[in-house]
mmCIF file of C-alpha atoms in Angstrom:
data_model
loop_
_atom_site.group_PDB
_atom_site.id
_atom_site.type_symbol
_atom_site.label_atom_id
_atom_site.label_comp_id
_atom_site.label_asym_id
_atom_site.label_seq_id
_atom_site.Cartn_x
_atom_site.Cartn_y
_atom_site.Cartn_z
ATOM 1 C CA ASP A 1 0.000 0.000 0.000
ATOM 2 C CA ALA A 2 1.121 3.533 -0.726
ATOM 3 C CA GLU A 3 2.153 5.548 2.291
ATOM 4 C CA ILE A 4 3.953 8.609 3.564
ATOM 5 C CA THR A 5 6.604 8.158 6.240
ATOM 6 C CA GLN A 6 8.511 10.607 8.371
ATOM 7 C CA SER A 7 11.715 10.035 10.249
ATOM 8 C CA PRO A 8 12.736 10.298 12.940
ATOM 9 C CA ARG A 9 9.536 10.168 15.008
ATOM 10 C CA HIS A 10 11.240 11.955 17.879
ATOM 11 C CA LYS A 11 14.367 14.118 17.917
ATOM 12 C CA ILE A 12 16.124 16.106 20.609
ATOM 13 C CA THR A 13 18.802 18.522 19.469
ATOM 14 C CA GLU A 14 20.741 21.482 20.776
ATOM 15 C CA THR A 15 20.394 25.109 19.837
ATOM 16 C CA GLY A 16 22.508 25.992 16.820
ATOM 17 C CA ARG A 17 22.692 22.487 15.349
ATOM 18 C CA GLN A 18 21.573 21.716 11.818
ATOM 19 C CA VAL A 19 18.752 19.184 11.706
ATOM 20 C CA THR A 20 17.120 17.420 8.793
ATOM 21 C CA LEU A 21 13.716 15.769 8.981
ATOM 22 C CA ALA A 22 12.920 13.198 6.319
ATOM 23 C CA CYS A 23 9.657 12.721 4.445
ATOM 24 C CA HIS A 24 9.137 9.936 1.913
ATOM 25 C CA GLN A 25 5.935 9.155 0.031
ATOM 26 C CA THR A 26 5.096 6.295 -2.283
ATOM 27 C CA TRP A 27 1.813 7.790 -3.567
ATOM 28 C CA ASN A 28 3.650 9.313 -6.550
ATOM 29 C CA HIS A 29 2.103 12.662 -5.598
ATOM 30 C CA ASN A 30 3.481 15.819 -7.168
ATOM 31 C CA ASN A 31 2.462 18.049 -4.235
ATOM 32 C CA MET A 32 4.297 17.831 -0.924
ATOM 33 C CA PHE A 33 4.048 20.067 2.144
ATOM 34 C CA TRP A 34 5.623 20.660 5.513
ATOM 35 C CA TYR A 35 3.533 21.988 8.403
ATOM 36 C CA ARG A 36 4.329 22.593 12.037
ATOM 37 C CA GLN A 37 1.742 22.278 14.762
ATOM 38 C CA ASP A 38 1.875 24.191 18.015
ATOM 39 C CA LEU A 39 -0.656 24.722 20.779
ATOM 40 C CA GLY A 40 -2.635 27.856 20.112
ATOM 41 C CA HIS A 41 -1.539 28.087 16.487
ATOM 42 C CA GLY A 42 -2.798 24.991 14.768
ATOM 43 C CA LEU A 43 -1.091 23.749 11.613
ATOM 44 C CA ARG A 44 1.082 26.333 9.869
ATOM 45 C CA LEU A 45 2.695 25.902 6.466
ATOM 46 C CA ILE A 46 6.504 25.992 6.351
ATOM 47 C CA HIS A 47 7.424 25.054 2.768
ATOM 48 C CA TYR A 48 5.828 23.233 -0.124
ATOM 49 C CA SER A 49 6.631 21.770 -3.518
ATOM 50 C CA TYR A 50 4.527 21.133 -6.597
ATOM 51 C CA GLY A 51 7.062 18.915 -8.309
ATOM 52 C CA VAL A 52 10.723 18.033 -8.759
ATOM 53 C CA GLN A 53 12.999 21.074 -8.451
ATOM 54 C CA ASP A 54 10.058 23.241 -7.315
ATOM 55 C CA THR A 55 10.045 24.696 -3.787
ATOM 56 C CA ASN A 56 8.036 27.530 -2.263
ATOM 57 C CA LYS A 57 7.957 29.363 1.046
ATOM 58 C CA GLY A 58 5.000 29.134 3.333
ATOM 59 C CA GLU A 59 3.753 31.247 6.206
ATOM 60 C CA VAL A 60 6.568 30.368 8.644
ATOM 61 C CA SER A 61 9.562 29.573 6.429
ATOM 62 C CA ASP A 62 12.294 31.565 8.232
ATOM 63 C CA GLY A 63 15.033 29.247 9.493
ATOM 64 C CA TYR A 64 13.901 26.318 7.332
ATOM 65 C CA SER A 65 14.779 25.043 3.870
ATOM 66 C CA VAL A 66 13.638 22.187 1.627
ATOM 67 C CA SER A 67 14.845 20.535 -1.544
ATOM 68 C CA ARG A 68 12.989 18.349 -4.053
ATOM 69 C CA SER A 69 15.359 16.227 -6.098
ATOM 70 C CA ASN A 70 12.832 13.458 -6.794
ATOM 71 C CA THR A 71 9.101 12.858 -6.547
ATOM 72 C CA GLU A 72 9.226 10.774 -3.372
ATOM 73 C CA ASP A 73 11.204 12.926 -0.945
ATOM 74 C CA LEU A 74 10.966 16.399 0.576
ATOM 75 C CA PRO A 75 13.506 16.728 3.418
ATOM 76 C CA LEU A 76 13.114 19.693 5.763
ATOM 77 C CA THR A 77 16.314 21.270 7.101
ATOM 78 C CA LEU A 78 16.599 23.544 10.109
ATOM 79 C CA GLU A 79 19.723 25.555 9.356
ATOM 80 C CA SER A 80 20.520 26.453 12.969
ATOM 81 C CA ALA A 81 17.969 25.061 15.378
ATOM 82 C CA ALA A 82 16.328 27.474 17.809
ATOM 83 C CA SER A 83 14.149 26.791 20.845
ATOM 84 C CA SER A 84 11.247 28.433 19.002
ATOM 85 C CA GLN A 85 11.408 25.553 16.524
ATOM 86 C CA THR A 86 10.416 23.024 19.163
ATOM 87 C CA SER A 87 7.232 21.647 17.636
ATOM 88 C CA VAL A 88 5.521 18.724 15.976
ATOM 89 C CA TYR A 89 6.263 18.632 12.262
ATOM 90 C CA PHE A 90 3.929 17.034 9.745
ATOM 91 C CA CYS A 91 4.701 16.207 6.155
ATOM 92 C CA ALA A 92 1.809 15.770 3.726
ATOM 93 C CA SER A 93 1.254 15.016 0.067
ATOM 94 C CA SER A 94 -1.603 15.242 -2.404
ATOM 95 C CA THR A 95 -2.418 14.620 -6.042
ATOM 96 C CA ASP A 96 -3.657 18.148 -6.647
ATOM 97 C CA HIS A 97 -5.526 20.989 -4.955
ATOM 98 C CA ASN A 98 -8.912 19.296 -5.106
ATOM 99 C CA HIS A 99 -7.742 16.154 -3.393
ATOM 100 C CA PRO A 100 -7.163 15.619 0.311
ATOM 101 C CA LEU A 101 -3.784 15.728 1.966
ATOM 102 C CA HIS A 102 -2.235 12.480 3.182
ATOM 103 C CA PHE A 103 -0.270 13.161 6.336
ATOM 104 C CA GLY A 104 2.756 11.410 7.750
ATOM 105 C CA ASN A 105 2.739 10.424 11.428
ATOM 106 C CA GLY A 106 4.713 13.473 12.453
ATOM 107 C CA THR A 107 8.111 14.228 13.990
ATOM 108 C CA ARG A 108 8.271 15.646 17.489
ATOM 109 C CA LEU A 109 11.327 17.919 17.630
ATOM 110 C CA THR A 110 12.690 19.359 20.853
ATOM 111 C CA VAL A 111 15.413 21.996 20.717
ATOM 112 C CA THR A 112 17.224 22.443 24.046
ATOM 113 C CA GLY B 1 -4.860 30.768 10.263
ATOM 114 C CA GLN B 2 -6.305 34.170 10.957
ATOM 115 C CA ASN B 3 -8.616 33.864 7.948
ATOM 116 C CA ILE B 4 -10.368 30.820 9.372
ATOM 117 C CA ASP B 5 -12.367 30.819 12.597
ATOM 118 C CA GLN B 6 -13.613 27.836 14.580
ATOM 119 C CA PRO B 7 -14.641 27.469 18.205
ATOM 120 C CA THR B 8 -11.759 26.332 20.375
ATOM 121 C CA GLU B 9 -13.564 23.693 22.398
ATOM 122 C CA MET B 10 -16.901 21.927 22.514
ATOM 123 C CA THR B 11 -18.391 19.258 24.746
ATOM 124 C CA ALA B 12 -21.243 16.944 23.831
ATOM 125 C CA THR B 13 -22.916 13.854 25.217
ATOM 126 C CA GLU B 14 -22.573 10.349 23.828
ATOM 127 C CA GLY B 15 -25.395 9.622 21.384
ATOM 128 C CA ALA B 16 -26.152 13.297 20.766
ATOM 129 C CA ILE B 17 -25.623 15.505 17.695
ATOM 130 C CA VAL B 18 -23.003 18.264 17.557
ATOM 131 C CA GLN B 19 -22.367 20.964 14.971
ATOM 132 C CA ILE B 20 -18.904 22.483 14.569
ATOM 133 C CA ASN B 21 -18.869 25.769 12.688
ATOM 134 C CA CYS B 22 -16.167 27.286 10.510
ATOM 135 C CA THR B 23 -16.069 30.716 8.912
ATOM 136 C CA TYR B 24 -13.411 31.654 6.377
ATOM 137 C CA GLN B 25 -12.183 34.355 4.047
ATOM 138 C CA THR B 26 -10.493 33.572 0.746
ATOM 139 C CA SER B 27 -9.745 35.495 -2.433
ATOM 140 C CA GLY B 28 -10.358 32.480 -4.627
ATOM 141 C CA PHE B 29 -12.453 29.664 -3.266
ATOM 142 C CA ASN B 30 -11.403 26.202 -4.350
ATOM 143 C CA GLY B 31 -13.048 23.873 -1.880
ATOM 144 C CA LEU B 32 -13.162 23.382 1.891
ATOM 145 C CA PHE B 33 -11.814 20.390 3.763
ATOM 146 C CA TRP B 34 -12.539 18.949 7.194
ATOM 147 C CA TYR B 35 -9.992 16.791 8.990
ATOM 148 C CA GLN B 36 -10.119 14.834 12.222
ATOM 149 C CA GLN B 37 -7.102 14.638 14.501
ATOM 150 C CA HIS B 38 -6.909 12.428 17.565
ATOM 151 C CA ALA B 39 -4.460 13.462 20.250
ATOM 152 C CA GLY B 40 -0.900 12.518 19.334
ATOM 153 C CA GLU B 41 -1.840 11.434 15.835
ATOM 154 C CA ALA B 42 -1.820 12.868 12.310
ATOM 155 C CA PRO B 43 -4.866 14.571 10.804
ATOM 156 C CA THR B 44 -7.072 12.357 8.667
ATOM 157 C CA PHE B 45 -9.421 13.475 5.918
ATOM 158 C CA LEU B 46 -13.147 13.620 6.675
ATOM 159 C CA SER B 47 -14.875 15.608 3.947
ATOM 160 C CA TYR B 48 -14.536 17.990 1.029
ATOM 161 C CA ASN B 49 -17.098 20.552 -0.115
ATOM 162 C CA VAL B 50 -16.757 22.595 -3.265
ATOM 163 C CA LEU B 51 -20.439 23.300 -4.005
ATOM 164 C CA ASP B 52 -23.085 24.757 -1.698
ATOM 165 C CA GLY B 53 -25.132 22.317 0.286
ATOM 166 C CA LEU B 54 -24.875 19.313 2.498
ATOM 167 C CA GLU B 55 -22.600 16.329 1.884
ATOM 168 C CA GLU B 56 -23.534 13.299 3.952
ATOM 169 C CA LYS B 57 -21.147 10.487 4.752
ATOM 170 C CA GLY B 58 -22.463 8.092 7.359
ATOM 171 C CA ARG B 59 -22.623 9.738 10.791
ATOM 172 C CA PHE B 60 -20.717 12.773 9.524
ATOM 173 C CA SER B 61 -22.087 15.492 7.265
ATOM 174 C CA SER B 62 -20.550 18.733 6.073
ATOM 175 C CA PHE B 63 -22.333 21.840 4.869
ATOM 176 C CA LEU B 64 -21.033 24.732 2.791
ATOM 177 C CA SER B 65 -22.324 28.207 1.939
ATOM 178 C CA ARG B 66 -19.842 29.954 -0.331
ATOM 179 C CA SER B 67 -21.713 33.265 -0.304
ATOM 180 C CA LYS B 68 -21.526 33.400 3.501
ATOM 181 C CA GLY B 69 -18.000 31.987 3.818
ATOM 182 C CA TYR B 70 -19.417 29.409 6.186
ATOM 183 C CA SER B 71 -19.239 25.674 6.726
ATOM 184 C CA TYR B 72 -20.198 23.274 9.450
ATOM 185 C CA LEU B 73 -19.433 19.693 10.316
ATOM 186 C CA LEU B 74 -22.324 17.725 11.783
ATOM 187 C CA LEU B 75 -21.613 14.634 13.839
ATOM 188 C CA LYS B 76 -24.569 12.398 14.691
ATOM 189 C CA GLU B 77 -24.911 9.564 17.211
ATOM 190 C CA LEU B 78 -21.772 10.675 18.956
ATOM 191 C CA GLN B 79 -19.402 8.009 20.209
ATOM 192 C CA MET B 80 -16.580 8.305 22.698
ATOM 193 C CA LYS B 81 -14.098 7.698 19.883
ATOM 194 C CA ASP B 82 -15.272 10.936 18.244
ATOM 195 C CA SER B 83 -13.382 12.855 20.927
ATOM 196 C CA ALA B 84 -10.755 14.598 18.803
ATOM 197 C CA SER B 85 -9.854 17.901 17.225
ATOM 198 C CA TYR B 86 -11.667 18.875 14.035
ATOM 199 C CA LEU B 87 -9.810 21.072 11.584
ATOM 200 C CA CYS B 88 -11.330 23.238 8.883
ATOM 201 C CA ALA B 89 -9.032 24.057 5.938
ATOM 202 C CA VAL B 90 -9.235 26.122 2.758
ATOM 203 C CA PRO B 91 -6.787 27.457 0.210
ATOM 204 C CA LEU B 92 -6.531 31.218 0.750
ATOM 205 C CA ALA B 93 -6.377 31.949 -2.959
ATOM 206 C CA GLY B 94 -7.073 29.679 -5.889
ATOM 207 C CA ASN B 95 -4.608 26.818 -6.153
ATOM 208 C CA THR B 96 -2.550 27.705 -3.095
ATOM 209 C CA PRO B 97 -1.840 25.257 -0.268
ATOM 210 C CA LEU B 98 -4.391 24.638 2.441
ATOM 211 C CA VAL B 99 -4.526 26.960 5.418
ATOM 212 C CA PHE B 100 -5.915 25.368 8.548
ATOM 213 C CA GLY B 101 -8.058 26.768 11.279
ATOM 214 C CA LYS B 102 -6.763 26.290 14.824
ATOM 215 C CA GLY B 103 -9.133 23.374 15.257
ATOM 216 C CA THR B 104 -12.055 22.608 17.538
ATOM 217 C CA ARG B 105 -11.373 20.153 20.337
ATOM 218 C CA LEU B 106 -14.464 18.043 20.876
ATOM 219 C CA SER B 107 -14.943 16.101 24.076
ATOM 220 C CA VAL B 108 -17.644 13.443 24.115
ATOM 221 C CA ILE B 109 -18.844 12.603 27.606
ATOM 222 C CA ALA B 110 -21.011 9.778 28.891
#
């Protein structure tokens, strides 16, 4: 069965470190997204991609970057982790705008 | 998202009916989604409305009025397992990514 997987599920890192969160989908979806979820804010869009070599900034992109070298993967990199980036991160994919998002199980990141 | 409003919390009794409202503002409507999210889990898709009216799917129904920028999710015959957060989401403009409301946390009590 097709799926979308995130790794790691949990990560603790120190302020200033570079961190990369992985997202891999086997749906063959062109659209991929990264959201973060925090109490009081809900899901907020970080970056997204509509296809290979395409990346776009979302609402809260500062301090994050993504790359899309193939259809299956959209890794999210925190250039220099900050305590404000402690959050739960969700990756999602979809066929197109009129189809629902399929979410990964999330990565809980703690920056100490 | 500041363009989407939902109540923060609701409580309802097992077996009852509950309606969760969502109001939104977009510059190019392209459908409204409802997701369910249990604590500690990922959101899962519930419904999609692109035309005005009611879409029924088992115990869950979703209603849309595009002219009023308004939707609701109706849950019937509530069960304890329906205790979760319910997220309303729309693209803010045309074919842009979904923006989510802050979610409504529903507690179903006996």
